[in-house]
Coordinates of C-alpha atoms and ligand atoms in Angstrom, one line a residue:
M25 CA 38.7 -28.9 -57.1
I26 CA 35.3 -27.2 -56.7
R27 CA 35.0 -23.8 -58.3
Q28 CA 36.6 -21.0 -56.2
K29 CA 34.1 -18.5 -54.9
K30 CA 34.6 -14.9 -54.3
I31 CA 33.5 -14.3 -50.7
E32 CA 34.0 -10.7 -49.9
K33 CA 30.6 -9.7 -48.5
I34 CA 28.8 -11.8 -45.9
L35 CA 25.4 -11.2 -44.4
L36 CA 24.4 -12.9 -41.2
T37 CA 20.7 -13.0 -40.5
Q38 CA 17.5 -14.6 -39.2
P39 CA 13.9 -14.4 -40.4
N40 CA 11.3 -12.1 -38.9
Y41 CA 9.4 -14.8 -36.9
A42 CA 6.3 -12.6 -37.0
W43 CA 6.0 -13.5 -40.7
L44 CA 4.4 -16.7 -39.7
S45 CA 2.8 -15.3 -36.5
K46 CA 5.4 -16.8 -34.3
R47 CA 6.7 -15.3 -31.1
T48 CA 9.5 -12.9 -31.9
W49 CA 11.8 -12.8 -28.8
Q50 CA 13.8 -9.7 -29.8
F51 CA 16.9 -10.8 -28.0
P52 CA 20.4 -9.3 -28.7
P53 CA 21.7 -11.3 -31.7
Y54 CA 24.3 -13.0 -29.6
T55 CA 24.8 -16.0 -31.9
L56 CA 25.1 -13.9 -35.1
C57 CA 27.5 -11.5 -33.4
L58 CA 29.6 -14.4 -32.2
L59 CA 29.8 -15.7 -35.8
K60 CA 30.7 -12.2 -36.9
A61 CA 33.6 -12.1 -34.5
V62 CA 35.1 -15.3 -35.8
I63 CA 35.1 -14.2 -39.5
K64 CA 36.1 -10.6 -38.8
E65 CA 39.3 -10.7 -40.7
K66 CA 38.0 -12.6 -43.6
A67 CA 35.3 -10.5 -45.2
K68 CA 33.1 -7.5 -44.8
T69 CA 30.3 -8.7 -42.7
V70 CA 26.9 -7.3 -41.6
V71 CA 24.4 -8.6 -39.1
F72 CA 20.9 -8.0 -40.4
D73 CA 18.0 -8.7 -38.1
P74 CA 14.6 -8.2 -39.7
N75 CA 13.1 -9.8 -36.6
F76 CA 14.3 -6.9 -34.4
K77 CA 13.2 -4.3 -36.9
N78 CA 9.9 -6.1 -37.6
L79 CA 10.6 -5.7 -41.3
S80 CA 8.2 -6.9 -44.0
E81 CA 9.4 -9.4 -46.6
E82 CA 9.6 -6.6 -49.2
E83 CA 11.8 -4.5 -46.9
T84 CA 14.0 -7.5 -46.2
V85 CA 14.4 -8.3 -49.9
G86 CA 15.2 -4.6 -50.6
F87 CA 18.0 -4.7 -48.1
L88 CA 19.3 -8.0 -49.3
E89 CA 19.5 -6.8 -52.9
R90 CA 21.2 -3.5 -51.9
V91 CA 23.9 -5.4 -50.0
D92 CA 24.1 -8.2 -52.6
P93 CA 26.2 -10.5 -50.3
D94 CA 28.3 -13.4 -51.7
L95 CA 27.4 -15.6 -48.7
V96 CA 24.4 -15.5 -46.4
G97 CA 24.6 -17.3 -43.0
I98 CA 21.2 -17.9 -41.4
T99 CA 20.7 -19.0 -37.8
S100 CA 17.8 -21.0 -36.4
V101 CA 16.8 -20.9 -32.8
S102 CA 14.0 -23.5 -32.6
T103 CA 12.5 -26.3 -34.6
E104 CA 9.2 -24.5 -34.1
Y105 CA 10.5 -22.1 -36.7
F106 CA 11.2 -24.7 -39.3
N107 CA 8.7 -23.2 -41.8
V108 CA 9.5 -19.6 -41.2
T109 CA 13.2 -20.4 -41.7
R110 CA 12.5 -22.3 -44.9
N111 CA 10.5 -19.3 -46.2
M112 CA 13.4 -17.0 -45.4
V113 CA 15.8 -19.2 -47.3
A114 CA 13.5 -19.3 -50.3
L115 CA 13.3 -15.6 -50.3
I116 CA 17.0 -15.2 -50.3
R117 CA 17.5 -17.8 -53.0
K118 CA 15.0 -16.1 -55.2
H119 CA 16.5 -12.7 -54.9
L120 CA 20.2 -13.6 -54.5
P121 CA 20.4 -16.6 -56.9
E122 CA 24.3 -16.6 -56.8
A123 CA 24.8 -16.3 -53.1
V124 CA 26.1 -19.2 -51.1
I125 CA 23.5 -20.0 -48.4
V126 CA 24.6 -21.6 -45.1
L127 CA 22.1 -22.6 -42.4
G128 CA 23.2 -23.2 -38.8
G129 CA 21.7 -23.5 -35.4
V130 CA 19.1 -25.8 -33.8
I131 CA 17.3 -26.9 -37.0
P132 CA 20.3 -28.6 -38.8
T133 CA 21.7 -29.7 -35.4
V134 CA 18.7 -31.8 -34.4
M135 CA 16.9 -32.4 -37.8
I136 CA 19.6 -32.7 -40.4
D137 CA 17.7 -35.1 -42.6
E138 CA 14.6 -32.8 -42.9
A139 CA 16.8 -29.7 -43.2
M140 CA 18.7 -31.2 -46.1
N141 CA 15.5 -31.6 -48.1
D142 CA 15.6 -27.9 -48.7
K143 CA 17.5 -27.6 -51.9
N144 CA 17.8 -23.8 -51.6
V145 CA 20.4 -24.2 -48.9
D146 CA 24.0 -25.0 -50.0
Y147 CA 25.6 -25.9 -46.7
W148 CA 24.3 -26.8 -43.2
V149 CA 26.4 -26.5 -40.1
M150 CA 25.4 -28.7 -37.2
G151 CA 26.6 -27.7 -33.7
E152 CA 29.0 -25.0 -32.9
G153 CA 30.0 -22.7 -35.7
E154 CA 33.0 -20.8 -34.4
R155 CA 35.5 -23.2 -36.0
S156 CA 33.5 -24.6 -38.8
F157 CA 32.2 -21.4 -40.3
P158 CA 35.5 -19.7 -40.9
R159 CA 37.0 -23.0 -42.1
L160 CA 34.1 -23.5 -44.6
I161 CA 34.6 -19.9 -45.9
E162 CA 38.3 -20.6 -46.4
K163 CA 37.6 -23.8 -48.3
L164 CA 35.1 -22.1 -50.6
R165 CA 37.5 -19.4 -51.3
S166 CA 40.3 -21.7 -52.1
G167 CA 38.1 -24.0 -54.2
S168 CA 39.3 -27.1 -52.1
D169 CA 36.9 -30.0 -52.5
D170 CA 38.1 -31.6 -49.3
L171 CA 35.6 -30.5 -46.7
S172 CA 36.1 -33.4 -44.4
D173 CA 37.7 -31.3 -41.7
V174 CA 34.9 -28.9 -41.4
G175 CA 33.2 -30.3 -38.2
G176 CA 29.4 -30.7 -38.4
L177 CA 29.2 -29.6 -42.0
A178 CA 26.5 -31.2 -44.2
Y179 CA 26.0 -30.9 -48.0
W180 CA 25.0 -32.7 -51.1
R181 CA 27.7 -34.1 -53.4
G182 CA 26.7 -36.0 -56.6
G183 CA 23.3 -36.8 -55.1
Q184 CA 24.8 -38.2 -51.9
A185 CA 24.3 -36.5 -48.5
V186 CA 27.7 -35.9 -46.8
I187 CA 27.4 -35.3 -43.1
N188 CA 30.5 -34.6 -41.0
K189 CA 30.7 -35.4 -37.3
M190 CA 29.9 -32.6 -35.0
E191 CA 32.7 -31.2 -32.9
F192 CA 32.5 -29.4 -29.6
I193 CA 35.1 -26.7 -28.8
N194 CA 36.9 -27.7 -25.6
D195 CA 38.5 -24.4 -24.6
L196 CA 35.8 -21.8 -24.6
D197 CA 38.2 -19.1 -23.7
E198 CA 39.5 -19.4 -27.2
V199 CA 36.1 -18.1 -28.5
P200 CA 36.1 -14.4 -29.1
F201 CA 33.5 -12.1 -27.5
P202 CA 30.5 -11.3 -29.8
D203 CA 31.2 -8.4 -32.1
Y204 CA 28.1 -6.1 -32.0
S205 CA 29.5 -3.4 -34.2
A206 CA 28.1 -4.7 -37.5
I207 CA 24.4 -4.8 -36.6
V208 CA 22.5 -2.9 -39.3
D209 CA 20.7 0.1 -38.0
A210 CA 20.8 -0.9 -34.3
T211 CA 23.2 -1.0 -31.4
L212 CA 23.4 -3.6 -28.6
N213 CA 21.9 -1.0 -26.3
D214 CA 18.8 -0.6 -28.6
Y215 CA 18.1 -4.3 -28.0
G216 CA 18.9 -4.0 -24.4
N217 CA 16.5 -1.1 -23.8
I218 CA 13.4 -3.0 -24.8
R219 CA 11.1 -3.1 -21.8
F220 CA 9.9 -6.7 -22.0
K221 CA 6.4 -7.0 -20.6
Y222 CA 4.6 -10.3 -19.8
V223 CA 7.9 -12.2 -19.7
P224 CA 9.1 -12.2 -16.1
Q225 CA 12.2 -14.2 -16.8
L226 CA 13.4 -11.3 -19.0
M227 CA 12.3 -8.3 -17.1
A228 CA 15.4 -6.4 -16.0
R229 CA 16.0 -4.5 -12.9
N230 CA 18.5 -2.3 -14.8
Y231 CA 18.6 -1.4 -18.4
P232 CA 20.0 -1.9 -20.9
L233 CA 20.3 -5.6 -20.6
T234 CA 22.1 -8.2 -22.6
V235 CA 22.8 -11.9 -22.6
I236 CA 26.0 -14.0 -22.2
I237 CA 26.7 -17.7 -22.3
T238 CA 29.4 -18.7 -19.8
S239 CA 29.4 -22.4 -20.2
R240 CA 28.0 -25.0 -22.6
G241 CA 26.6 -28.4 -22.0
C242 CA 24.6 -30.3 -19.4
P243 CA 25.3 -33.7 -17.9
Y244 CA 21.8 -34.5 -16.8
K245 CA 19.5 -36.7 -18.7
C246 CA 16.0 -35.1 -18.4
I247 CA 14.1 -36.9 -21.2
F248 CA 12.5 -33.8 -22.7
C249 CA 15.5 -31.6 -23.1
A250 CA 17.6 -31.3 -26.3
G251 CA 20.4 -29.5 -24.5
R252 CA 22.7 -32.5 -24.5
T253 CA 22.3 -33.0 -28.2
V254 CA 22.8 -29.3 -28.9
S255 CA 25.6 -28.4 -26.5
G256 CA 26.9 -31.8 -25.3
A257 CA 26.7 -33.8 -22.1
K258 CA 30.1 -32.6 -20.9
V259 CA 30.0 -29.1 -19.4
R260 CA 32.6 -26.9 -20.9
F261 CA 33.4 -23.6 -19.1
R262 CA 34.7 -20.2 -19.9
S263 CA 37.0 -19.2 -17.0
A264 CA 35.6 -16.7 -14.5
E265 CA 38.3 -14.2 -15.7
N266 CA 37.2 -14.5 -19.3
V267 CA 33.5 -13.9 -18.3
L268 CA 34.4 -11.0 -16.1
E269 CA 36.4 -9.4 -18.9
E270 CA 33.3 -9.6 -21.2
I271 CA 31.1 -8.1 -18.5
D272 CA 33.6 -5.3 -18.1
I273 CA 33.5 -4.5 -21.8
L274 CA 29.7 -4.5 -21.8
Y275 CA 29.6 -2.4 -18.6
K276 CA 31.8 0.2 -20.2
Q277 CA 29.4 0.3 -23.2
G278 CA 26.5 1.1 -20.8
I279 CA 25.0 -2.4 -20.2
R280 CA 23.6 -2.7 -16.7
E281 CA 22.1 -6.1 -16.6
V282 CA 23.2 -9.5 -17.9
V283 CA 21.2 -12.7 -18.3
F284 CA 23.3 -15.8 -18.3
L285 CA 21.7 -18.2 -20.8
D286 CA 23.7 -21.2 -19.7
D287 CA 22.1 -24.6 -19.4
H288 CA 23.9 -25.1 -16.1
F289 CA 25.5 -22.0 -14.8
L290 CA 26.2 -23.5 -11.3
A291 CA 27.9 -26.6 -12.7
N292 CA 31.3 -25.5 -11.4
R293 CA 30.6 -24.0 -8.0
N294 CA 33.9 -22.2 -7.5
R295 CA 33.8 -20.7 -10.9
A296 CA 30.2 -19.4 -10.3
L297 CA 31.2 -18.0 -6.9
K298 CA 34.2 -16.3 -8.5
I299 CA 32.1 -14.7 -11.2
M300 CA 29.6 -13.4 -8.5
N301 CA 32.5 -12.1 -6.3
G302 CA 34.0 -10.4 -9.3
I303 CA 30.7 -8.6 -10.1
L304 CA 30.2 -7.7 -6.4
E305 CA 33.6 -6.2 -6.0
K306 CA 33.5 -4.1 -9.2
Y307 CA 30.0 -2.8 -9.9
K308 CA 27.5 -1.2 -7.6
D309 CA 24.8 -0.5 -10.2
F310 CA 24.9 -3.8 -12.1
T311 CA 22.4 -6.7 -11.9
W312 CA 22.2 -10.1 -13.4
K313 CA 20.2 -13.3 -13.5
C314 CA 20.5 -16.8 -15.0
Y315 CA 17.9 -18.1 -17.3
N316 CA 18.0 -21.5 -15.6
V317 CA 19.2 -22.4 -12.2
T318 CA 19.9 -25.9 -11.1
A319 CA 17.5 -26.0 -8.1
W320 CA 19.1 -28.7 -6.0
L321 CA 22.5 -26.8 -6.0
L322 CA 21.0 -23.8 -4.2
D323 CA 22.2 -23.3 -0.7
E324 CA 22.8 -20.5 1.7
E325 CA 26.2 -19.5 0.5
I326 CA 25.2 -19.5 -3.1
L327 CA 21.9 -17.7 -2.6
T328 CA 23.4 -15.0 -0.4
L329 CA 26.2 -14.3 -2.8
M330 CA 23.8 -14.3 -5.7
Y331 CA 21.6 -11.8 -4.0
K332 CA 24.5 -9.5 -2.8
S333 CA 26.1 -9.5 -6.3
G334 CA 22.9 -8.3 -8.0
C335 CA 20.7 -11.3 -8.8
S336 CA 17.3 -11.1 -7.2
H337 CA 15.2 -13.4 -9.4
I338 CA 15.5 -17.1 -9.9
T339 CA 13.6 -19.6 -12.0
V340 CA 13.6 -23.1 -10.8
S341 CA 12.4 -26.0 -13.0
I342 CA 11.1 -28.7 -10.7
E343 CA 9.1 -30.3 -13.4
S344 CA 6.9 -32.7 -11.4
G345 CA 5.4 -32.8 -8.0
N346 CA 5.6 -36.6 -7.9
Q347 CA 8.9 -38.1 -6.9
K348 CA 8.3 -41.3 -8.8
V349 CA 7.6 -39.5 -12.0
L350 CA 10.8 -37.4 -11.5
A351 CA 13.0 -40.4 -10.9
N352 CA 11.5 -42.9 -13.3
I353 CA 10.0 -40.9 -16.1
V354 CA 11.6 -37.4 -16.2
K355 CA 15.0 -38.6 -14.9
K356 CA 15.8 -35.4 -13.2
P357 CA 17.7 -35.7 -9.9
I358 CA 15.6 -33.4 -7.8
R359 CA 14.5 -34.3 -4.3
L360 CA 11.1 -32.9 -3.8
D361 CA 11.3 -33.0 0.0
K362 CA 14.3 -30.7 -0.1
M363 CA 12.9 -28.0 -2.3
P364 CA 10.5 -26.2 0.0
A365 CA 13.2 -25.3 2.5
K366 CA 15.5 -24.0 -0.2
L367 CA 12.8 -21.9 -1.6
D368 CA 11.8 -20.6 1.8
L369 CA 15.4 -19.6 2.3
A370 CA 15.5 -17.9 -1.1
K371 CA 12.3 -16.0 -0.3
S372 CA 13.6 -14.9 3.0
I373 CA 16.7 -13.5 1.3
G374 CA 14.4 -11.5 -1.0
F375 CA 14.3 -13.4 -4.3
D376 CA 11.4 -13.3 -6.7
I377 CA 10.9 -16.9 -7.7
I378 CA 9.3 -18.6 -10.6
A379 CA 8.8 -22.4 -10.5
N380 CA 8.3 -24.3 -13.7
F381 CA 6.5 -27.6 -14.0
V382 CA 5.8 -30.0 -16.9
I383 CA 2.8 -32.3 -17.1
G384 CA 1.7 -35.0 -19.5
F385 CA 4.7 -37.3 -19.8
P386 CA 4.0 -40.8 -21.3
G387 CA 3.4 -43.1 -18.5
E388 CA 2.2 -40.4 -16.1
T389 CA -1.2 -41.0 -14.6
W390 CA -3.9 -38.4 -14.1
G391 CA -3.4 -38.7 -10.3
E392 CA 0.3 -38.0 -10.7
I393 CA -0.4 -35.0 -12.8
R394 CA -2.7 -33.8 -10.0
D395 CA 0.2 -34.3 -7.5
T396 CA 2.1 -31.6 -9.5
F397 CA -0.6 -29.0 -8.9
R398 CA -0.9 -30.0 -5.2
Y399 CA 2.9 -29.6 -4.8
A400 CA 3.1 -26.4 -6.7
E401 CA 0.4 -24.6 -4.9
K402 CA 2.1 -25.1 -1.5
L403 CA 5.5 -23.7 -2.6
N404 CA 6.6 -20.3 -1.3
V405 CA 7.2 -18.8 -4.7
D406 CA 5.7 -15.9 -6.7
V407 CA 4.7 -17.6 -10.0
V408 CA 4.1 -21.2 -11.0
N409 CA 4.1 -22.2 -14.7
F410 CA 2.8 -25.4 -16.1
H411 CA 4.1 -26.6 -19.4
I412 CA 2.8 -29.6 -21.4
A413 CA 5.5 -32.2 -22.2
T414 CA 6.4 -31.6 -25.9
P415 CA 8.7 -34.0 -27.7
L416 CA 11.7 -32.2 -29.2
P417 CA 13.7 -33.9 -31.9
K418 CA 16.7 -35.8 -30.7
T419 CA 15.4 -36.3 -27.2
E420 CA 14.5 -39.5 -25.3
L421 CA 11.0 -38.2 -25.0
M422 CA 10.7 -38.1 -28.8
D423 CA 12.0 -41.6 -29.1
I424 CA 9.4 -42.8 -26.6
C425 CA 6.6 -41.0 -28.4
L426 CA 7.6 -42.3 -31.8
R427 CA 8.0 -45.9 -30.5
E428 CA 4.7 -45.9 -28.7
K429 CA 2.9 -43.9 -31.5
L430 CA 1.7 -41.1 -29.2
L431 CA 1.9 -38.3 -31.7
P432 CA -0.4 -37.1 -34.6
A433 CA 0.9 -38.1 -38.0
D434 CA 1.5 -34.4 -38.9
Y435 CA 3.4 -33.5 -35.7
V436 CA 6.3 -31.7 -37.4
E437 CA 3.9 -29.5 -39.5
N438 CA 1.6 -29.2 -36.5
I439 CA 4.4 -27.5 -34.4
S440 CA 5.7 -25.4 -37.1
N441 CA 2.4 -24.1 -38.3
Y442 CA -0.1 -24.1 -35.5
S443 CA 0.4 -25.2 -32.0
G444 CA 4.0 -24.2 -31.3
Y445 CA 5.7 -25.6 -28.3
G446 CA 3.1 -24.1 -26.0
K447 CA 0.4 -26.7 -26.6
G448 CA 0.2 -30.4 -26.1
L449 CA 0.8 -33.1 -28.8
I450 CA 1.0 -36.4 -26.8
T451 CA -2.0 -38.6 -26.4
T452 CA -1.8 -41.6 -24.1
G453 CA -4.4 -43.9 -22.6
E454 CA -4.6 -41.5 -19.7
F455 CA -4.9 -38.1 -21.3
T456 CA -5.3 -36.1 -24.5
P457 CA -3.6 -32.7 -25.3
F458 CA -6.9 -30.9 -24.9
E459 CA -7.6 -32.3 -21.4
L460 CA -4.1 -31.2 -20.3
E461 CA -4.5 -27.8 -21.8
V462 CA -7.8 -27.1 -20.0
L463 CA -6.5 -28.5 -16.8
R464 CA -3.2 -26.5 -16.7
S465 CA -5.0 -23.4 -17.8
F466 CA -7.4 -23.4 -14.9
E467 CA -4.8 -24.6 -12.4
W468 CA -2.4 -21.9 -13.5
D469 CA -5.2 -19.4 -13.0
R470 CA -6.3 -20.8 -9.7
I471 CA -2.9 -21.0 -8.1
N472 CA -1.3 -17.8 -9.4
F473 CA -4.3 -15.5 -8.8
S474 CA -5.3 -17.0 -5.4
S475 CA -4.6 -13.9 -3.3
P476 CA -4.2 -10.1 -3.7
E477 CA -0.5 -10.5 -2.7
R478 CA 0.1 -13.1 -5.5
K479 CA -1.7 -10.9 -8.0
K480 CA 0.4 -7.9 -7.1
A481 CA 3.7 -9.9 -7.3
I482 CA 2.7 -11.4 -10.7
A483 CA 1.8 -8.0 -12.1
R484 CA 5.1 -6.5 -10.8
M485 CA 7.2 -9.4 -12.2
N486 CA 5.4 -9.1 -15.6
G487 CA 5.9 -5.3 -15.7
I488 CA 2.2 -4.6 -16.1
T489 CA -0.7 -2.8 -14.3
M490 CA -3.4 -4.6 -12.3
E491 CA -5.8 -3.9 -15.2
E492 CA -3.5 -5.3 -17.8
L493 CA -3.1 -8.3 -15.5
E494 CA -6.8 -9.2 -15.5
D495 CA -6.9 -8.9 -19.3
W496 CA -3.8 -11.0 -19.8
R497 CA -5.1 -13.6 -17.3
M498 CA -8.4 -14.0 -19.1
N499 CA -6.8 -14.2 -22.5
T500 CA -4.2 -16.7 -21.4
R501 CA -7.0 -18.8 -20.0
R502 CA -8.8 -18.6 -23.3
N503 CA -5.5 -19.5 -25.1
L504 CA -5.6 -22.7 -23.0
G505 CA -2.7 -21.6 -20.8
V506 CA -0.3 -20.3 -23.5
N507 CA 0.9 -16.9 -22.5
S508 CA -1.4 -14.8 -24.6
M509 CA 0.9 -11.8 -24.9
V510 CA 4.2 -13.3 -25.8
K511 CA 3.5 -13.2 -29.5
N512 CA 2.8 -9.5 -29.3
I513 CA 5.2 -8.3 -26.6
M514 CA 7.7 -6.7 -28.9
T515 CA 5.9 -5.5 -31.9
H516 CA 7.2 -2.3 -33.4
A517 CA 4.2 -0.4 -32.1
E518 CA 4.7 -1.7 -28.5
R519 CA 8.3 -0.8 -28.6
A520 CA 7.6 2.7 -29.8
R521 CA 5.4 3.2 -26.7
T522 CA 8.1 2.1 -24.2
Ligands
B12_606 C1 18.8 -19.1 -24.5 C2 17.8 -20.0 -25.0 C3 16.5 -19.5 -25.3 C4 16.3 -18.0 -25.2 C5 16.9 -17.2 -26.3 C6 16.9 -17.8 -27.7 C7 17.5 -16.8 -28.6 N1 16.8 -16.5 -29.6 O1 18.6 -16.3 -28.5 C8 14.7 -17.9 -25.2 C9 14.3 -17.7 -23.8 C10 14.1 -16.8 -25.9 C11 14.4 -19.3 -25.7 C12 13.1 -19.6 -26.1 C13 12.8 -20.8 -26.5 N2 13.6 -21.9 -26.6 CO1 15.4 -22.0 -26.1 N3 17.1 -22.2 -25.5 C14 18.0 -21.4 -25.2 C15 19.3 -22.1 -24.8 C16 19.3 -22.4 -23.3 C17 20.6 -21.5 -25.2 C18 20.7 -21.1 -26.7 C19 21.9 -20.2 -27.0 O2 21.8 -19.0 -27.0 N4 23.0 -20.9 -27.1 C20 24.3 -20.2 -27.4 C21 24.5 -19.8 -28.8 C22 25.9 -19.2 -29.1 O3 24.4 -21.1 -29.5 P1 23.6 -21.3 -30.8 O4 22.5 -20.2 -30.9 O5 23.1 -22.7 -30.8 O6 24.6 -21.0 -31.9 C23 25.8 -21.8 -32.2 C24 25.5 -23.0 -33.1 O7 24.2 -23.4 -33.2 C25 26.0 -22.5 -34.5 N5 25.1 -21.7 -35.3 C26 24.0 -21.1 -35.0 N6 23.5 -20.4 -36.0 C27 24.4 -20.5 -37.0 C28 24.4 -20.0 -38.3 C29 25.4 -20.3 -39.2 C30 25.5 -19.7 -40.5 C31 26.5 -21.2 -38.7 C32 27.6 -21.5 -39.6 C33 26.5 -21.7 -37.4 C34 25.4 -21.3 -36.6 O8 27.1 -21.6 -34.1 C35 26.8 -21.0 -32.9 C36 28.0 -20.7 -32.1 O9 28.6 -22.0 -31.7 C37 19.1 -23.5 -25.6 C38 19.8 -24.7 -25.0 C39 21.1 -25.0 -25.7 N7 21.9 -25.7 -25.0 O10 21.3 -24.5 -26.8 C40 17.6 -23.6 -25.6 C41 16.9 -24.3 -26.7 C42 17.6 -23.8 -28.0 N8 15.6 -23.7 -26.7 C43 14.7 -24.6 -27.0 C44 13.3 -24.3 -27.1 C45 12.4 -25.5 -27.3 C46 12.8 -23.0 -26.9 C47 11.3 -22.6 -27.0 C48 10.6 -23.1 -28.1 C49 10.7 -22.9 -25.6 C50 9.3 -22.6 -25.5 N9 8.5 -23.6 -25.1 O11 8.8 -21.5 -25.7 C51 11.4 -21.0 -27.0 C52 11.3 -20.4 -28.4 C53 12.5 -20.5 -29.3 C54 13.1 -19.2 -29.7 N10 12.7 -18.7 -30.8 O12 13.9 -18.6 -29.1 C55 15.3 -25.9 -27.3 C56 15.3 -26.1 -28.8 C57 15.0 -27.5 -29.2 C58 14.3 -27.4 -30.5 N11 14.1 -28.6 -31.1 O13 13.9 -26.4 -31.0 C59 16.7 -25.8 -26.6 C60 17.7 -26.7 -27.2 C61 16.5 -26.2 -25.1 C62 16.0 -27.5 -24.8 N12 15.5 -27.6 -23.6 O14 15.9 -28.5 -25.5 N13 15.4 -20.1 -25.7

């Protein structure tokens, strides 16, 4: 038996990413509120979000000490936030020496060995937490030392790392809706009323907005994406009825736009059509979009229903303008010759369109990189973005980069401290990160600002004036193509002005 723990008060939280000058993305705390929903009956739980409130470390510590929780659950949304997450854990450990600390989310899921080096954490949860978290709490309460049935749990025992196999939840309708009632000093609508500027994917047509995940997983094998590791290669769906029920609850609370954050919202065509029809039939003043849309599945029926039911913006990730690179390197099943007609159709229906591309894959030649700009500039879309291939842990791209020694020795620190995922890291015989950064910065500028119409569209989609546009354009160029305003978009001062 391990010692029984009193677990009556639980605090769910994340760091303020601004502490290490990271982009803050003040999204509704969907993940924390999902976890709150699954432990509802078991303890008094609060969701505390210093990131949203832009709290200082001192303010955060003050709150932690006042609540004095028995257990703190921390979420991590990106390995780019490795250091800021580690700092938050150290702060909690210092001021709440008795609390059990549990870390979940992307960091333990894709970097468990590195994560487990942090001795301030007691337990790590890899993968989905809706089953594991309440199970772990029960075990701690009962003092049971058999933790083998807590899926994805990792911990140290007698100097040995114990790492349980990750489990995916098959029936997603089993998962309760997020419980937003316990957010400290904020409501869901407070988050939803932030007017995001400079981030067209998140600009809403109607406010307040929120996010929903309707499916998990992705079957495709794009080499740069960690989606398969994080959410699994088999797509699991919530039923259309279940999704519509959540939308209805949100609508009744005043929410007027939803962003579906799924990896692959269109994976089950009938289900997607059913959700859209459900929205169309019931709400006249409600809009939606999906963060990703699988470009090759777009056709007239889907696009028309999307538009009619309140989605007027799509982001398509085409990745490369060279078919050989797509097929042999990226491994994404897009047919480049089919895309222009699909996008023309979407434009004629009325969609705003962003097209995303990635340059700088190992094996890609300078000429093939140039093909991407040539292809992108001809597309009938409003905005084109060029990202530089960045190896994320537990992806095929990372395996290639490590095998072929294409990364600087300090690449983990480099991402966490300095470059973030916006800049390049990979050097091959063909290119260096700096060359790619300069090239994409000027090509982004050349293509997106090539005509007064494009400028107007880009300003509208970013929610900014033409004057702000020119300023942002220059600064983004100087920032070598990394959106110069994202870091600042949602500071306290900015929010107060909206
Ligand atoms: C939506 C999304 C975003 C959104 C919102 C993120 C947010 N803060 O909510 C936005 C657009 C802001 C975004 C941005 C980025 N993202 Co993103 N994003 C996603 C996406 C598509 C879904 C994430 C999600 O909400 N899942 C649903 C929730 C419920 O799942 P979850 O948060 O993982 O939580 C579950 C478990 O992890 C666990 N859990 C989580 N926390 C805790 C805590 C405890 C205590 C416990 C017990 C359990 C637990 O239980 C939860 C319920 O099952 C994923 C892809 C994916 N399949 O996950 C990529 C993904 C997470 N993003 C990724 C990346 C790289 C980024 C960016 C860095 C991209 C960029 N170049 O700018 C940025 C910055 C990261 C950031 N800070 O957000 C990568 C992360 C890989 C990595 N190594 O970090 C992913 C995996 C996509 C990919 N292509 O590989 N992203």
